[in-house]
Short mmCIF file of C-alpha atoms and ligand atoms in Angstrom, two decimals:
data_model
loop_
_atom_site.label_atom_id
_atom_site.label_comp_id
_atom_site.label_asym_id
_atom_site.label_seq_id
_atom_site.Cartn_x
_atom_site.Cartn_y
_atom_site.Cartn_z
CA UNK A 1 -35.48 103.79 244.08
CA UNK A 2 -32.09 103.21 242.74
CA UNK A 3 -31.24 106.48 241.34
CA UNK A 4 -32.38 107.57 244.88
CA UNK A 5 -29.70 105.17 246.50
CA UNK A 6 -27.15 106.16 243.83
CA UNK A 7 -27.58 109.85 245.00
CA UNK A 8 -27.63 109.20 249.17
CA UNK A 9 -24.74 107.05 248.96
CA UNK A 10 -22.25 109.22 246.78
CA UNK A 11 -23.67 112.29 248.54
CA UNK A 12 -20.38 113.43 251.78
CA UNK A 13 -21.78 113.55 255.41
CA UNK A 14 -19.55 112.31 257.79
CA UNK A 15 -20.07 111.73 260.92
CA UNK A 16 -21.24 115.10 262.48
CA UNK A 17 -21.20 116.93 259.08
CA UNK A 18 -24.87 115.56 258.16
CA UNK A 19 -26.03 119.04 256.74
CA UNK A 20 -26.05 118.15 253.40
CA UNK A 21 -27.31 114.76 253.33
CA UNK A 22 -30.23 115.77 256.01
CA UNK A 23 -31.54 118.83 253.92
CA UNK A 24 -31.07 116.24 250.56
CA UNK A 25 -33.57 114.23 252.85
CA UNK A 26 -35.74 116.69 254.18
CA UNK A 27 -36.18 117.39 250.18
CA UNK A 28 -37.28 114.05 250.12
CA UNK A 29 -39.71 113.77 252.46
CA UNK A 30 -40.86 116.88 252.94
CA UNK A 31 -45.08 116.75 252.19
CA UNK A 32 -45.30 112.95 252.95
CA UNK A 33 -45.19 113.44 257.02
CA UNK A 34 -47.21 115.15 259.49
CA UNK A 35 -44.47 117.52 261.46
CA UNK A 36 -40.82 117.83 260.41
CA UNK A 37 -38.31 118.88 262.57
CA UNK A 38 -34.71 119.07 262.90
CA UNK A 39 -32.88 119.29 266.74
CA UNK A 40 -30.22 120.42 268.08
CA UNK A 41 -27.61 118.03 267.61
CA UNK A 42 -29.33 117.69 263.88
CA UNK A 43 -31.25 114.50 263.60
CA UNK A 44 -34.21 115.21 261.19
CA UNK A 45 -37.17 113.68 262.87
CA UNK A 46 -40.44 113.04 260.74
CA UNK A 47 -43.13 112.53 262.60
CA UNK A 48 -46.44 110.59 260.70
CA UNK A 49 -49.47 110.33 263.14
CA UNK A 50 -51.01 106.68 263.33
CA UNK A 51 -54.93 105.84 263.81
CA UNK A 52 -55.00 106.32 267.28
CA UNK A 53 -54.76 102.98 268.07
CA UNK A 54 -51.51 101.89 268.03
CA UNK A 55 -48.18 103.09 269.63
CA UNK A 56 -45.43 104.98 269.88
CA UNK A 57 -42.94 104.46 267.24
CA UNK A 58 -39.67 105.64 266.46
CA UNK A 59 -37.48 104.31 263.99
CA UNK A 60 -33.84 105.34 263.11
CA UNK A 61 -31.86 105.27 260.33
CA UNK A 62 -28.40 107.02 260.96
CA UNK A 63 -27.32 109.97 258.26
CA UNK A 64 -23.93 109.81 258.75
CA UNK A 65 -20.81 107.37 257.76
CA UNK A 66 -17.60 106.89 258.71
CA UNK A 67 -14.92 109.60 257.28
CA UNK A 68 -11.28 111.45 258.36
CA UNK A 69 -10.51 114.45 260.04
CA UNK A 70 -7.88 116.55 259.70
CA UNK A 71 -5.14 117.06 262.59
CA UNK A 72 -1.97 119.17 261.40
CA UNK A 73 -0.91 120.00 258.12
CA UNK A 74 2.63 119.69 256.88
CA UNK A 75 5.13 122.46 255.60
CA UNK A 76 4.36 121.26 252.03
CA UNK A 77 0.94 120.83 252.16
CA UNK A 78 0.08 117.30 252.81
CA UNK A 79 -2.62 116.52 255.45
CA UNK A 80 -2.40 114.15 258.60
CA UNK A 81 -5.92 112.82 259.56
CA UNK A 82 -7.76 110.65 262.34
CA UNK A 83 -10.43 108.24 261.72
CA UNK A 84 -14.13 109.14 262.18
CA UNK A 85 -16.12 105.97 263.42
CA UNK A 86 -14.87 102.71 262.27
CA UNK A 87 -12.33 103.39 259.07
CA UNK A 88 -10.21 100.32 258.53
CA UNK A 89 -5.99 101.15 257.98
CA UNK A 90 -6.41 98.38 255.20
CA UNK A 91 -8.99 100.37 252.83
CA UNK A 92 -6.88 103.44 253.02
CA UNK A 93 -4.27 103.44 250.22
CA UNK A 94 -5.26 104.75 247.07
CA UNK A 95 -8.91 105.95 248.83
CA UNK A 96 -10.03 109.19 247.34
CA UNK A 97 -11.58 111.60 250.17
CA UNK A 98 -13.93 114.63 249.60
CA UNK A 99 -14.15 117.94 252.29
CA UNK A 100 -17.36 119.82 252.25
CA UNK A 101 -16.34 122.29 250.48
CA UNK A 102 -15.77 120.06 247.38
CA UNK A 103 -11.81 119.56 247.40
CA UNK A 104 -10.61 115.80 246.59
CA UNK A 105 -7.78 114.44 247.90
CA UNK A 106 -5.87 111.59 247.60
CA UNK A 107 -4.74 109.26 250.37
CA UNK A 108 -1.19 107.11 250.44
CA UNK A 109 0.74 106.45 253.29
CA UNK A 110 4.84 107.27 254.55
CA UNK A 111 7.60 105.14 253.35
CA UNK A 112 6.85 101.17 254.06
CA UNK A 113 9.38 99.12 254.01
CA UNK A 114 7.39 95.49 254.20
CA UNK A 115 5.04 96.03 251.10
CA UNK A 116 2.49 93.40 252.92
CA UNK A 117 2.57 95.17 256.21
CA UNK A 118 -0.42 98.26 256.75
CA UNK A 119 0.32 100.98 258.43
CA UNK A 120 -1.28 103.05 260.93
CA UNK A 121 -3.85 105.22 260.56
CA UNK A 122 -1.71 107.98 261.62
CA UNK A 123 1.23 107.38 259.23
CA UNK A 124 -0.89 107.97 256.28
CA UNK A 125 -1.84 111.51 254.87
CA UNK A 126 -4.19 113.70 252.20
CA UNK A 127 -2.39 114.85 248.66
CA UNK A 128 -4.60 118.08 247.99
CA UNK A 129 -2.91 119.15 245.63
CA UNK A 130 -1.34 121.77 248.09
CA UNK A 131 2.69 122.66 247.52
CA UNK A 132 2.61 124.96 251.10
CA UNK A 133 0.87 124.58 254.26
CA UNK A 134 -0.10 128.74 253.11
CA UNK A 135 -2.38 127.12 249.61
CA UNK A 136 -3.49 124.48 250.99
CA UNK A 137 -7.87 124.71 250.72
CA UNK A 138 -8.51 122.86 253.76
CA UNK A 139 -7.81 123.41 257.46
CA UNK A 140 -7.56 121.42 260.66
CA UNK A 141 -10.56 120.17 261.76
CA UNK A 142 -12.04 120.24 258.60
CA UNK A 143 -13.38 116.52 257.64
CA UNK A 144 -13.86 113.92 254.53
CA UNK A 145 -16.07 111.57 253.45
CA UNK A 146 -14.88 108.63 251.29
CA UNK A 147 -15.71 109.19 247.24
CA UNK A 148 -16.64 105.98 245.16
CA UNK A 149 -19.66 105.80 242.68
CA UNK A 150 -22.63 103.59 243.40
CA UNK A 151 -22.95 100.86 240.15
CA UNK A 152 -25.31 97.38 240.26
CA UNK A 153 -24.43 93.88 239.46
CA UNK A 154 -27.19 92.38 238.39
CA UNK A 155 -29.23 92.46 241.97
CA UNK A 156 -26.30 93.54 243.77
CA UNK A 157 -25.92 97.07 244.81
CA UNK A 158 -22.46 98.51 245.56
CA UNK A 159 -21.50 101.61 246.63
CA UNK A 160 -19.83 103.82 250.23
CA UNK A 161 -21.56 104.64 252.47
CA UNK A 162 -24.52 101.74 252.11
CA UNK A 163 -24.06 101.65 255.94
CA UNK A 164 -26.46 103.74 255.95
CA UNK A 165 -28.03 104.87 253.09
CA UNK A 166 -29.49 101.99 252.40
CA UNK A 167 -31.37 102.35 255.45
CA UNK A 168 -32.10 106.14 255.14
CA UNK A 169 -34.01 105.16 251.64
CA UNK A 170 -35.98 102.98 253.63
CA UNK A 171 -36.23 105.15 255.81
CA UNK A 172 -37.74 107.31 252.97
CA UNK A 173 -39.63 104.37 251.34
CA UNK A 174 -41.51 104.04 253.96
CA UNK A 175 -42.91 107.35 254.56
CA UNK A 176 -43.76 108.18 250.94
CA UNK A 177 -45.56 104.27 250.81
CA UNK A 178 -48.83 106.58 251.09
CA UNK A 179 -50.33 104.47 253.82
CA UNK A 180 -51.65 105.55 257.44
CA UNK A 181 -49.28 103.90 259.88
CA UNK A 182 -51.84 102.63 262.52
CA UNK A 183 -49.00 103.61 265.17
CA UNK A 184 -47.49 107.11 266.13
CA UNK A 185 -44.50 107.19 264.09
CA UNK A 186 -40.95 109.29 264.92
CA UNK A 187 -39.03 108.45 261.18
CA UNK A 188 -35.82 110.12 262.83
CA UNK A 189 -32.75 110.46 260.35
CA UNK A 190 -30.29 110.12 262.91
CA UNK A 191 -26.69 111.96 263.24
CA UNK A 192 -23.09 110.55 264.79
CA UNK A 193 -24.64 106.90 264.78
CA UNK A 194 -20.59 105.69 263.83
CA UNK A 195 -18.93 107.01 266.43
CA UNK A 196 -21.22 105.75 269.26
CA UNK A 197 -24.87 105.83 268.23
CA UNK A 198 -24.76 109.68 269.81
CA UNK A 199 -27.89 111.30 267.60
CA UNK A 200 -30.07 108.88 268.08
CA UNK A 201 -29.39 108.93 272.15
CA UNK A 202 -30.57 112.15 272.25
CA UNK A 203 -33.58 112.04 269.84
CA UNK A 204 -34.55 109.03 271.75
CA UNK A 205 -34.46 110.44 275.14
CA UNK A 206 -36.78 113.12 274.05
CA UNK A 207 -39.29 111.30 272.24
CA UNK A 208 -39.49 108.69 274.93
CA UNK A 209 -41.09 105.76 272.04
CA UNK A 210 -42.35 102.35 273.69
CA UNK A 211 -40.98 100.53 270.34
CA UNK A 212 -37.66 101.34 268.62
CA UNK A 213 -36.73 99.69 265.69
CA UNK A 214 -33.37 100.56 263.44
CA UNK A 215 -32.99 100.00 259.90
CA UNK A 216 -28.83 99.38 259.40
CA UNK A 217 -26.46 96.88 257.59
CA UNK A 218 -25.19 93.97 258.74
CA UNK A 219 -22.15 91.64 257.55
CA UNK A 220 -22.73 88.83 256.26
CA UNK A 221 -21.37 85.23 256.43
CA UNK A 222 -21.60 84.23 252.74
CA UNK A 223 -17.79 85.75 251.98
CA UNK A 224 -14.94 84.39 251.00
CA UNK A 225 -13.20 82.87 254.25
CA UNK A 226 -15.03 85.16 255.99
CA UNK A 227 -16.98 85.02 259.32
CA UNK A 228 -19.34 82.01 259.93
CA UNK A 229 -22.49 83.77 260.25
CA UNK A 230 -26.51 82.77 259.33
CA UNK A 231 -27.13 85.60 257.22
CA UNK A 232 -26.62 85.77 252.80
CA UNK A 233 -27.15 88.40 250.70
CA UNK A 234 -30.54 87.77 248.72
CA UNK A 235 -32.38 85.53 251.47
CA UNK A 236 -34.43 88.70 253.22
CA UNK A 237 -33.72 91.24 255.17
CA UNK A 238 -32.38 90.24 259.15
CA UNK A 239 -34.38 90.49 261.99
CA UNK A 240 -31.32 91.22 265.00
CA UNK A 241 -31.72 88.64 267.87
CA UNK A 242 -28.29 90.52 269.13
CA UNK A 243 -25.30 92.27 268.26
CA UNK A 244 -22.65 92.58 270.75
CA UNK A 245 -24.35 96.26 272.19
CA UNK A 246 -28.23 94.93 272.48
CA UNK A 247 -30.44 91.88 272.53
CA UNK A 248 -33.34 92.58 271.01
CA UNK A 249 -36.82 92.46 272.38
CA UNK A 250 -37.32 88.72 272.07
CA UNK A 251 -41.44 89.62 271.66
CA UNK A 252 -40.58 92.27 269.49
CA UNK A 253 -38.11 89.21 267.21
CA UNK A 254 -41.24 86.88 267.86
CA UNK A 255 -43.73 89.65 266.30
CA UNK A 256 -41.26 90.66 263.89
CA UNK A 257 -41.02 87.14 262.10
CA UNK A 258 -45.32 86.26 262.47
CA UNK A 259 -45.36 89.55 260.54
CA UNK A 260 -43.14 88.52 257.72
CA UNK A 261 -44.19 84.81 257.84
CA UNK A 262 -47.89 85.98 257.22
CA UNK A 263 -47.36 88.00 254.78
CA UNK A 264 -44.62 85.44 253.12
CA UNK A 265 -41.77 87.94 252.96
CA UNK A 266 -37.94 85.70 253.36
CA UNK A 267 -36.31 86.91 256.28
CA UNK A 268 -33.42 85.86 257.94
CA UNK A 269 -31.99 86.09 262.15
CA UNK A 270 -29.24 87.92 262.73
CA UNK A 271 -26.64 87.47 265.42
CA UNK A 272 -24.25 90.01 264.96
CA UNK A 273 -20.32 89.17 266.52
CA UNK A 274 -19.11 92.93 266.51
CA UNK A 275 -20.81 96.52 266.20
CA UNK A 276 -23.90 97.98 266.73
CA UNK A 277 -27.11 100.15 266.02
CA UNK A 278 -29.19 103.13 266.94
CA UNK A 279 -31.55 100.41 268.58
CA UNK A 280 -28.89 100.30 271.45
CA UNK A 281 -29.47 103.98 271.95
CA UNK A 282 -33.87 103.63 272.08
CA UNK A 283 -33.86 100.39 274.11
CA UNK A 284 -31.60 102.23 276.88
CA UNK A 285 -32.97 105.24 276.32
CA UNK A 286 -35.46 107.15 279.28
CA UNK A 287 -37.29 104.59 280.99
CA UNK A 288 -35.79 102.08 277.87
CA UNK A 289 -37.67 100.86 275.05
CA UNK A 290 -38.93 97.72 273.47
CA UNK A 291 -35.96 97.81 271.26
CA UNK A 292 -34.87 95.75 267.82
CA UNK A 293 -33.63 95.97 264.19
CA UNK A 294 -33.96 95.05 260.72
CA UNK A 295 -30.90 95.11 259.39
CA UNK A 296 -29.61 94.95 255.13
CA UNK A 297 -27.07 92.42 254.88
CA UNK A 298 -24.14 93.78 253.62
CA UNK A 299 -20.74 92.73 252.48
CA UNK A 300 -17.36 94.25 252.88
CA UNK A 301 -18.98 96.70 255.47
CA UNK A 302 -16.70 100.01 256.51
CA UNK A 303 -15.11 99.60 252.70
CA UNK A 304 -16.05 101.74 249.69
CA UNK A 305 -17.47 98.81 247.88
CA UNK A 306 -20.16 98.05 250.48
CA UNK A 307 -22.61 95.47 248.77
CA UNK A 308 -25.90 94.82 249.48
CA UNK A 309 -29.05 93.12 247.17
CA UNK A 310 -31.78 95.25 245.98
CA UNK A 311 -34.45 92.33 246.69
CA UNK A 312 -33.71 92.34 251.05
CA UNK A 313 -34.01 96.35 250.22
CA UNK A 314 -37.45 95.62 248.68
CA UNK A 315 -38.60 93.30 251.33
CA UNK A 316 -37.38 95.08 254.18
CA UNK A 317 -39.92 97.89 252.77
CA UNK A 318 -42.53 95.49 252.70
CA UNK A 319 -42.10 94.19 256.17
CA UNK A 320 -42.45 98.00 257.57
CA UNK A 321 -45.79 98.08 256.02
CA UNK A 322 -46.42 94.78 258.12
CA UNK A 323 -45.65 95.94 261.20
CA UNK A 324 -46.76 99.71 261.16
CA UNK A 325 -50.19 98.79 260.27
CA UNK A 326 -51.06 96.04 262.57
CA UNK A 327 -51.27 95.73 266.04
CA UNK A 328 -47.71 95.31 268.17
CA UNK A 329 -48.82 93.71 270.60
CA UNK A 330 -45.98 91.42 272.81
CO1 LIG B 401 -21.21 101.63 260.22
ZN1 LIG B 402 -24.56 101.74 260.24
#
């Protein structure tokens, strides 16, 4: 599995540039599922049918992470960018970014006078390697995904783009586990989840599933002076009782923890200050959903060192198998 999460996370696919990672995915998958399909907008949606006794399924893990865009292009070449999704001033300078295409750039930022001070987003630019606006390889509109390489620390995993890799590998897991779900289940690999959980919207409104669960990061509250917060790396994966977009099912939580109890999987609750998931998009979705999420707790989230453990990875496999073959009934 790791040499799996080593290639999704250093693989580019910024928000709504998810070609590459979906058909890296669809390669994945692709035999272990009933029906594959990808739609419009480009979520790749797996569909695995269940024993005919159980429900309607989907769950969403999103392709996509947060990146730059280009907006204008200077006389000598250097590029001025926007944010994609959440990208933090503060984790900018120094940042290596790759286009599609392949081309690496470097980011630094205009002349700062207070050393301590960050600048905007917008006073910062891409070193392509360009000397003219006429050689430079890339062109407005084009888009970058950050580049760092995935590496493990004992039974921490670090690496971009965890948010949410981590949870497309689940995602992944899951399907190939080789056992009949007993529900219906839409696997959907969702698209533009970081700028406003838009894939997963529409792949929800057209499957219409009574249960939606995501699989997604969370932070954490075991860092330095950081956030208080009742979730640590290593103690199971997080079962969301709310983030500040959706409270979860509170049956769906209940169910959610017998399952792991029984089965004696460590699992945490999660209550979640700022951000999101694709669950938002399912529980509001058509006539809404009965909605949750079980989320990886991660460190340094939105950085290229996001850090997760490999053991809440493992777990949060093994509590899938719980709940997609045995009755969910709230
Ligand atoms: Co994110
Ligand atoms: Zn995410």
């Amino acid at each position: 599995m790791k040499d799996l999460i080593k290639k999704l996370t250093e693989a580019y696919g910024p928000s709504g540039f998810e070609d590459g990672i979906r058909d890296m995915v669809r390669a994945e998958i692709e035999g272990h599922v009933d029906e594959l399909s990808v739609d419009a907008m480009g979520n790749l949606v797996a569909f695995k049918k269940g024993d005919g006794t159980g429900r309607k399924v989907m769950i969403a893990a999103h392709l996509d992470e947060i990146g730059v865009m280009v907006t204008h292009i200077t006389e000598k070449g250097y590029l001025r960018f926007t944010n994609i999704g959440g990208v933090h001033a503060k984790t900018l300078l120094g940042s290596r970014v790759q286009f599609a295409d392949g081309t690496i750039g470097v980011i630094y930022s205009d002349k700062n006078g207070d050393r301590h001070k960050v600048l905007p987003i917008d006073k910062h630019y891409i070193d392509v390697g360009a000397s003219s606006r006429e050689d430079c390889p890339v062109q407005v509109g084009d888009a970058a995904g950050f580049v760092d390489t995935f590496f493990e620390n004992g039974n921490r995993i670090v690496a971009k783009s965890m948010d949410d890799r981590i949870g497309v590998v689940m995602g992944i897991e899951i399907l190939r586990a080789g056992y009949r779900p007993m529900h219906d289940l839409y696997m959907v690999f969702s698209v533009q989840e970081e700028v406003g959980v838009r894939g997963a919207q529409a792949a929800a409104n057209y499957i219409q599933p009574e249960v939606g669960i995501a699989i997604d990061v969370t932070s954490t509250g075991d860092m330095l002076n950081g956030p208080e917060m009742a979730v640590d790396l290593g103690k199971g994966p997080a079962i969301k009782a709310k983030d500040s977009g959706m409270i979860s099912h509170v049956g769906l939580v209940r169910l959610m923890k017998k399952r792991a109890a029984d089965a004696g999987i460590p699992y945490q609750i999660e209550v979640l200050v700022g951000g999101s998931t694709d669950a938002r998009a399912m529980q509001l979705a058509g006539p809404g959903s009965i909605a949750g999420c079980v989320s990886v707790p991660c460190r340094y989230v939105h950085s290229r060192s996001e850090t997760a453990d490999i053991r809440d990875v493992e777990n949060g496999i093994k509590l899938f198998r719980e709940i997609l073959t045995k009755p969910i009934d709230l």
